[in-house]
XYZ file of N, CA and C in Angstrom:
492
model
N 0.687 -1.185 -0.351
C -0.848 -0.334 -0.584
C 0.543 1.619 0.728
N 0.387 2.587 -0.872
C 1.236 3.794 -0.632
C 0.824 4.460 0.087
N 2.004 5.002 0.579
C 1.863 6.584 1.556
C 1.638 7.398 0.376
N 1.128 8.487 1.209
C -0.403 9.191 1.163
C 0.723 9.875 -0.206
N 2.222 10.904 -0.237
C 2.768 11.283 -1.441
C 3.587 10.432 -2.528
N 3.431 9.086 -2.020
C 3.710 8.459 -3.044
C 3.503 7.802 -4.552
N 4.004 7.906 -5.539
C 3.181 8.091 -6.897
C 2.901 7.075 -6.891
N 2.986 5.411 -6.697
C 2.390 4.282 -7.244
C 0.725 4.209 -6.843
N 0.493 2.700 -7.221
C -0.181 2.654 -6.248
C -0.657 1.191 -5.952
N -1.243 0.430 -5.238
C -1.783 -0.163 -4.052
C -0.827 -1.492 -4.827
N -0.196 -2.600 -4.905
C 0.069 -3.994 -6.228
C 0.077 -4.876 -5.346
N 0.496 -5.959 -5.458
C 0.141 -7.464 -5.401
C 1.633 -7.849 -6.612
N 2.359 -8.536 -5.545
C 3.713 -9.616 -5.910
C 3.756 -10.853 -6.129
N 3.374 -11.735 -6.885
C 3.107 -12.725 -6.285
C 4.662 -13.069 -7.582
N 5.685 -14.148 -6.391
C 7.207 -15.714 -6.971
C 7.215 -16.098 -6.897
N 7.263 -17.222 -7.964
C 6.715 -19.161 -8.029
C 8.665 -19.048 -8.590
N 9.340 -20.577 -7.517
C 10.664 -20.200 -8.663
C 10.229 -21.643 -8.482
N 11.459 -22.853 -9.018
C 11.706 -23.922 -9.625
C 13.662 -23.660 -9.901
N 13.995 -25.076 -8.658
C 15.758 -24.794 -9.083
C 15.471 -26.671 -8.162
N 17.059 -26.396 -9.208
C 17.391 -27.324 -9.001
C 19.207 -27.554 -9.544
N 20.097 -27.786 -7.928
C 21.356 -28.033 -7.588
C 21.666 -28.960 -7.282
N 22.860 -28.867 -8.093
C 23.987 -31.029 -7.911
C 25.383 -29.487 -7.644
N 25.496 -30.757 -6.631
C 27.288 -30.620 -6.293
C 28.422 -32.463 -6.412
N 29.442 -32.211 -6.878
C 30.671 -32.749 -7.036
C 31.653 -32.089 -6.355
N 32.359 -33.593 -5.840
C 33.321 -33.368 -4.928
C 34.597 -34.679 -5.134
N 35.365 -33.893 -5.415
C 36.226 -34.407 -4.794
C 37.087 -34.864 -3.464
N 38.504 -34.766 -4.318
C 39.656 -34.832 -3.289
C 40.672 -32.984 -3.302
N 40.233 -32.703 -4.918
C 40.985 -31.408 -4.574
C 39.924 -29.967 -5.132
N 39.317 -31.281 -6.268
C 37.952 -30.272 -6.890
C 36.669 -29.896 -6.296
N 35.987 -29.441 -7.289
C 34.746 -29.368 -6.419
C 33.853 -28.748 -8.054
N 32.582 -29.262 -7.840
C 31.690 -28.524 -8.623
C 30.460 -28.247 -8.538
N 29.895 -27.339 -8.855
C 28.640 -27.161 -8.010
C 27.177 -26.516 -9.553
N 27.113 -26.528 -9.985
C 25.490 -25.840 -10.216
C 24.070 -25.907 -10.288
N 23.737 -24.800 -10.854
C 22.385 -25.115 -10.402
C 21.805 -23.807 -11.818
N 19.896 -24.632 -11.909
C 19.757 -23.774 -12.966
C 18.187 -23.832 -11.663
N 17.500 -22.120 -12.289
C 16.252 -22.270 -12.020
C 15.127 -21.602 -12.798
N 13.895 -21.269 -12.311
C 13.171 -21.004 -12.890
C 12.454 -20.020 -12.456
N 11.457 -18.311 -12.282
C 11.252 -17.901 -11.667
C 9.939 -17.404 -12.327
N 8.716 -17.343 -12.177
C 7.638 -17.237 -12.314
C 7.822 -15.869 -11.418
N 7.177 -14.357 -12.433
C 6.644 -13.584 -10.766
C 4.943 -12.407 -12.011
N 4.624 -12.142 -10.962
C 3.196 -11.442 -11.281
C 2.745 -10.573 -10.564
N 3.143 -9.353 -11.357
C 2.719 -8.556 -11.305
C 1.582 -7.412 -11.739
N 1.123 -7.463 -9.691
C -0.840 -6.603 -10.782
C -0.654 -5.249 -10.089
N -0.794 -4.206 -10.451
C -1.331 -2.897 -9.428
C -0.189 -2.224 -9.924
N 0.293 -1.570 -9.013
C 1.810 -1.042 -8.289
C 2.149 -0.109 -9.617
N 2.370 0.101 -10.526
C 2.739 1.226 -11.634
C 1.602 2.569 -11.805
N 0.238 1.424 -12.000
C -0.762 2.087 -12.178
C -2.098 1.295 -11.811
N -3.268 0.808 -11.294
C -4.119 0.085 -10.619
C -4.088 -0.861 -11.699
N -4.839 -0.376 -13.336
C -4.599 -1.547 -14.133
C -3.557 -2.256 -15.087
N -2.131 -2.000 -14.552
C -1.504 -2.750 -15.168
C -1.427 -3.925 -14.460
N -0.861 -5.315 -14.888
C -0.866 -6.387 -15.133
C 0.462 -7.224 -15.890
N 0.932 -7.742 -15.425
C 2.497 -8.247 -15.612
C 2.767 -9.753 -15.539
N 2.912 -11.061 -16.298
C 3.317 -11.725 -15.601
C 5.242 -11.844 -16.306
N 5.807 -12.947 -15.792
C 7.179 -13.299 -16.806
C 7.940 -14.404 -16.103
N 8.751 -15.170 -16.880
C 9.296 -16.569 -16.769
C 10.518 -16.252 -17.113
N 11.370 -15.908 -15.329
C 12.966 -15.823 -16.244
C 13.586 -16.375 -16.370
N 14.342 -16.687 -16.001
C 15.082 -18.494 -16.083
C 17.285 -17.523 -15.846
N 17.497 -18.287 -15.308
C 19.244 -18.635 -14.261
C 19.985 -19.631 -14.362
N 20.684 -19.203 -13.963
C 22.072 -20.863 -13.856
C 23.501 -19.890 -13.433
N 23.845 -21.385 -12.003
C 24.929 -21.020 -12.154
C 25.853 -22.110 -12.641
N 27.367 -21.544 -13.394
C 28.665 -22.995 -12.650
C 29.016 -22.360 -11.891
N 30.138 -22.722 -10.376
C 30.956 -22.689 -9.671
C 32.056 -24.157 -10.070
N 33.342 -23.765 -10.547
C 34.672 -25.088 -10.500
C 34.828 -24.719 -9.277
N 35.644 -25.816 -8.321
C 36.640 -24.919 -6.983
C 37.914 -25.579 -7.059
N 39.290 -25.447 -6.857
C 40.111 -26.185 -6.697
C 40.628 -26.059 -5.240
N 41.088 -27.059 -4.516
C 41.613 -26.985 -3.537
C 43.425 -27.003 -3.264
N 43.759 -25.653 -3.482
C 45.746 -26.532 -3.422
C 46.307 -27.254 -2.466
N 45.224 -26.056 -1.286
C 45.858 -26.321 -0.477
C 44.479 -26.791 1.220
N 44.963 -27.508 2.484
C 43.790 -27.870 3.607
C 43.145 -26.508 3.622
N 44.115 -25.296 3.324
C 44.057 -23.564 4.037
C 43.735 -23.191 2.677
N 44.400 -22.676 1.532
C 43.623 -22.323 0.007
C 42.739 -22.895 -0.991
N 41.645 -22.270 -1.291
C 40.460 -22.530 -2.259
C 40.758 -21.088 -3.614
N 40.669 -21.728 -4.501
C 40.620 -21.291 -5.767
C 39.500 -21.240 -6.753
N 38.639 -20.313 -6.876
C 37.809 -20.746 -7.421
C 37.469 -19.755 -8.989
N 35.675 -20.401 -10.076
C 35.552 -19.509 -10.598
C 34.225 -19.909 -10.774
N 33.584 -19.207 -10.842
C 31.673 -18.947 -11.233
C 31.436 -18.543 -12.623
N 30.731 -19.692 -13.385
C 29.947 -18.327 -14.505
C 28.343 -18.237 -14.376
N 28.107 -17.118 -14.223
C 26.316 -16.663 -13.917
C 25.598 -16.321 -14.731
N 24.486 -16.814 -15.119
C 23.493 -16.726 -16.759
C 22.514 -16.319 -15.811
N 21.051 -15.105 -15.934
C 20.541 -15.089 -15.338
C 19.206 -13.628 -16.322
N 18.326 -14.037 -16.833
C 17.314 -13.309 -17.765
C 16.336 -12.749 -16.919
N 15.736 -12.055 -17.110
C 14.141 -11.412 -16.572
C 12.292 -12.087 -16.910
N 13.005 -12.510 -18.218
C 12.149 -12.939 -19.382
C 12.534 -13.940 -19.958
N 12.667 -15.004 -20.075
C 12.905 -15.912 -21.523
C 12.812 -16.039 -22.365
N 11.334 -15.461 -22.640
C 10.910 -15.022 -23.858
C 11.653 -13.171 -24.721
N 12.565 -12.856 -23.489
C 12.640 -11.870 -23.864
C 14.459 -11.671 -23.710
N 15.333 -12.282 -23.540
C 16.433 -12.523 -22.970
C 17.594 -11.511 -23.446
N 17.172 -10.469 -24.068
C 18.815 -9.680 -24.850
C 18.266 -7.937 -24.203
N 16.284 -7.937 -23.341
C 16.210 -7.339 -22.338
C 15.418 -5.811 -23.431
N 15.243 -6.090 -25.335
C 14.927 -5.358 -25.875
C 13.692 -4.907 -25.905
N 12.238 -6.430 -25.649
C 11.137 -5.855 -25.601
C 10.871 -4.660 -23.688
N 11.705 -5.071 -23.473
C 11.253 -4.457 -21.824
C 12.008 -3.137 -22.205
N 13.108 -2.332 -23.221
C 13.564 -1.415 -23.309
C 11.920 -0.421 -24.035
N 11.169 -1.526 -25.722
C 10.065 -1.396 -26.159
C 8.963 -0.562 -24.884
N 8.905 -2.101 -24.446
C 7.951 -1.106 -23.424
C 8.063 -0.157 -22.623
N 9.279 -0.107 -22.949
C 9.123 1.061 -21.805
C 9.535 2.683 -21.802
N 8.860 2.734 -23.629
C 9.784 3.476 -24.429
C 10.843 4.157 -24.355
N 11.649 3.157 -23.876
C 13.752 3.090 -23.731
C 13.434 4.068 -22.387
N 12.695 4.773 -21.217
C 13.434 5.055 -19.888
C 14.181 3.729 -19.384
N 13.605 2.603 -19.442
C 14.160 1.688 -18.624
C 15.707 0.165 -19.728
N 16.172 0.327 -20.281
C 17.651 -0.006 -20.796
C 17.057 -1.829 -20.950
N 17.831 -1.896 -22.028
C 17.789 -3.506 -22.612
C 18.221 -3.936 -21.423
N 19.010 -3.609 -21.361
C 20.983 -4.593 -20.190
C 19.534 -4.496 -18.917
N 19.085 -3.704 -18.719
C 18.409 -4.709 -17.074
C 17.033 -5.803 -17.495
N 17.423 -6.143 -18.157
C 16.627 -7.607 -18.657
C 17.918 -8.385 -18.249
N 18.299 -8.506 -18.740
C 19.822 -9.530 -18.429
C 20.974 -9.595 -17.291
N 21.811 -10.246 -16.630
C 22.682 -10.468 -15.980
C 23.638 -11.443 -16.753
N 25.151 -11.196 -16.830
C 26.074 -12.824 -16.956
C 27.311 -12.131 -17.051
N 27.509 -12.926 -15.671
C 28.382 -12.968 -15.048
C 29.737 -13.925 -15.040
N 30.981 -13.262 -15.128
C 31.894 -14.307 -14.528
C 33.382 -13.583 -13.402
N 33.188 -14.841 -12.448
C 33.969 -14.780 -10.877
C 34.675 -15.199 -10.948
N 35.430 -15.217 -10.317
C 37.962 -15.383 -10.111
C 37.723 -14.932 -8.704
N 38.013 -16.331 -7.667
C 38.160 -15.654 -6.185
C 39.273 -16.574 -5.443
N 39.196 -16.473 -4.248
C 39.691 -17.061 -3.497
C 40.501 -17.401 -2.079
N 39.573 -17.944 -1.870
C 39.945 -17.532 0.002
C 41.314 -18.764 0.876
N 41.610 -18.188 2.086
C 42.876 -18.829 2.571
C 42.015 -18.542 4.232
N 42.825 -19.420 4.955
C 43.202 -20.008 5.880
C 43.690 -19.287 6.189
N 43.508 -18.260 7.425
C 44.991 -17.492 7.920
C 45.692 -18.373 9.144
N 44.996 -18.108 9.371
C 44.158 -19.147 11.379
C 43.582 -20.128 11.500
N 43.085 -21.265 12.242
C 41.719 -21.944 12.053
C 40.910 -20.617 12.586
N 41.156 -19.939 13.449
C 39.490 -18.831 13.114
C 39.956 -18.415 12.832
N 40.508 -17.615 12.075
C 40.661 -16.865 10.033
C 40.472 -16.894 9.354
N 39.455 -15.950 8.138
C 39.663 -16.489 7.041
C 39.396 -15.005 6.523
N 40.146 -14.988 5.261
C 40.991 -14.093 4.356
C 39.710 -15.302 3.027
N 39.331 -14.296 2.106
C 37.799 -14.437 1.072
C 38.144 -12.977 -0.216
N 38.277 -13.026 -1.356
C 38.321 -11.898 -2.389
C 38.338 -12.881 -3.795
N 37.029 -12.349 -3.923
C 37.359 -11.972 -6.059
C 36.139 -10.556 -6.527
N 36.608 -11.057 -7.572
C 36.390 -10.106 -8.606
C 35.847 -10.689 -10.004
N 34.387 -9.665 -9.965
C 32.808 -9.756 -10.815
C 33.211 -9.224 -11.695
N 33.388 -9.944 -13.313
C 32.730 -9.200 -14.508
C 31.346 -9.447 -14.452
N 30.286 -8.573 -14.807
C 29.273 -8.792 -15.618
C 28.603 -7.430 -16.444
N 27.653 -8.196 -17.478
C 27.306 -7.775 -18.520
C 25.923 -7.718 -17.975
N 25.378 -6.590 -18.118
C 23.772 -6.590 -17.523
C 23.549 -6.258 -15.568
N 22.397 -5.808 -15.860
C 21.970 -4.842 -14.642
C 20.476 -6.069 -14.261
N 20.337 -7.051 -14.060
C 19.502 -7.227 -14.064
C 19.073 -7.498 -12.456
N 20.007 -8.171 -12.094
C 20.042 -8.226 -10.818
C 20.443 -6.671 -10.060
N 20.830 -5.926 -9.996
C 21.231 -4.410 -9.434
C 19.232 -4.862 -8.477
N 20.064 -4.270 -7.637
C 18.034 -3.336 -7.195
C 18.801 -1.658 -7.078
N 17.571 -1.199 -7.260
C 16.329 -2.322 -6.820
C 15.435 -2.692 -8.009
N 14.635 -3.856 -7.746
C 14.285 -4.592 -9.272
C 13.005 -3.977 -10.055
N 12.257 -3.389 -9.375
C 11.096 -2.748 -9.721
C 10.485 -2.115 -10.483
N 11.843 -0.818 -9.505
C 11.738 0.324 -10.160
C 14.057 0.959 -10.710
N 14.152 0.293 -11.561
C 15.467 -0.375 -11.881
C 16.121 1.829 -11.396
N 17.501 1.166 -11.372
C 18.484 3.064 -11.404
C 18.729 3.014 -11.656
N 18.747 3.861 -13.568
C 18.498 3.647 -14.676
C 19.939 5.010 -14.695
N 19.502 5.847 -13.284
C 20.315 7.236 -13.902
C 22.559 6.881 -12.997
N 22.281 5.659 -11.647
C 23.008 5.270 -11.375
C 23.936 4.528 -12.169
N 22.876 3.424 -12.697
C 23.416 2.076 -12.829
C 23.297 2.255 -15.080
N 24.005 3.541 -15.371
C 24.238 3.357 -16.629
C 24.599 2.486 -17.525
N 26.153 1.596 -17.128
C 27.058 0.381 -17.855
C 26.268 -0.608 -17.851
N 26.699 -0.922 -20.083
C 25.658 -3.067 -19.748
C 27.323 -3.402 -19.285
N 28.773 -2.886 -19.020
C 29.100 -4.068 -18.915
C 30.405 -2.562 -17.360
N 30.239 -3.763 -16.355
C 31.150 -2.675 -14.976
C 32.053 -4.296 -14.062
N 32.452 -3.840 -12.831
C 32.981 -4.987 -11.994
C 32.822 -4.368 -10.807
N 32.866 -5.997 -10.386
C 32.568 -6.231 -8.406
C 34.192 -6.296 -7.865
N 34.368 -6.118 -6.995
C 35.777 -6.722 -5.884
C 35.251 -6.412 -4.193
N 35.570 -7.430 -4.287
C 34.685 -7.526 -3.225
C 36.301 -8.622 -1.773
N 36.212 -8.291 -0.978
C 37.735 -8.733 0.125
C 36.426 -8.731 1.353
N 36.586 -10.072 2.322
C 36.054 -10.472 3.703
C 36.840 -10.766 4.166
N 37.370 -10.717 4.959
C 37.857 -11.028 6.645
C 37.157 -11.059 7.513
N 37.361 -13.339 7.949
C 35.990 -13.837 8.122
C 36.623 -14.065 9.691
N 36.088 -13.739 11.184
C 36.387 -14.730 13.075
C 35.193 -16.283 13.172
N 35.866 -16.916 12.780
C 34.877 -17.696 13.558
C 34.970 -18.176 15.161
N 33.868 -18.328 15.313
C 34.505 -19.184 16.368
C 33.324 -19.658 17.616
C-alpha cells in the first residue's frame, strides 16, 4: 500500500521459483551448478490497471580447486534473464519507451576468487566479478537508470572472517 505522497498505487506480487542444484566433490576439486526458473506476476503497483507476468531463467556453474587444506581457488559463470522470451531485454526497453534500457533484462557474470585460512579462526576471501547487464541490481522493480548506466561493470569484494 502506498503512502500519501507515493506516486505508485497498491500492488500485489507473486513469485514462484523452482531450482535444481547439483554438487560434486573430489579430493581437490569441487563442481557445483544450479538452474532455476522463476515466475513473477505483478498486479497494480505502477498503475491500478497494470498487470504483467514473466518467466525468468538462470543458473550458474562453479568450479573450485582446493590447492591445500587452507587455500581454495574458484571461478564461477552466472547467467540470468528476467524474461525467457526477451533474453536481450529489447522488449523491456520497447515497453518502457526507452526509459529502462535493455541491459536491465539480463545479467551474465564471470567471477574469480580465492579463500585462504590464515589461522583456524580467521579466513580471508576475495573475488572479482566481471558483469554484462544489470538484471540483479536493486531496486529491481524500479531500476536506477541514472546511477546504473553501464552495460559492462566490475565488482571487487574482500572479506575477513572470524569464526568462533
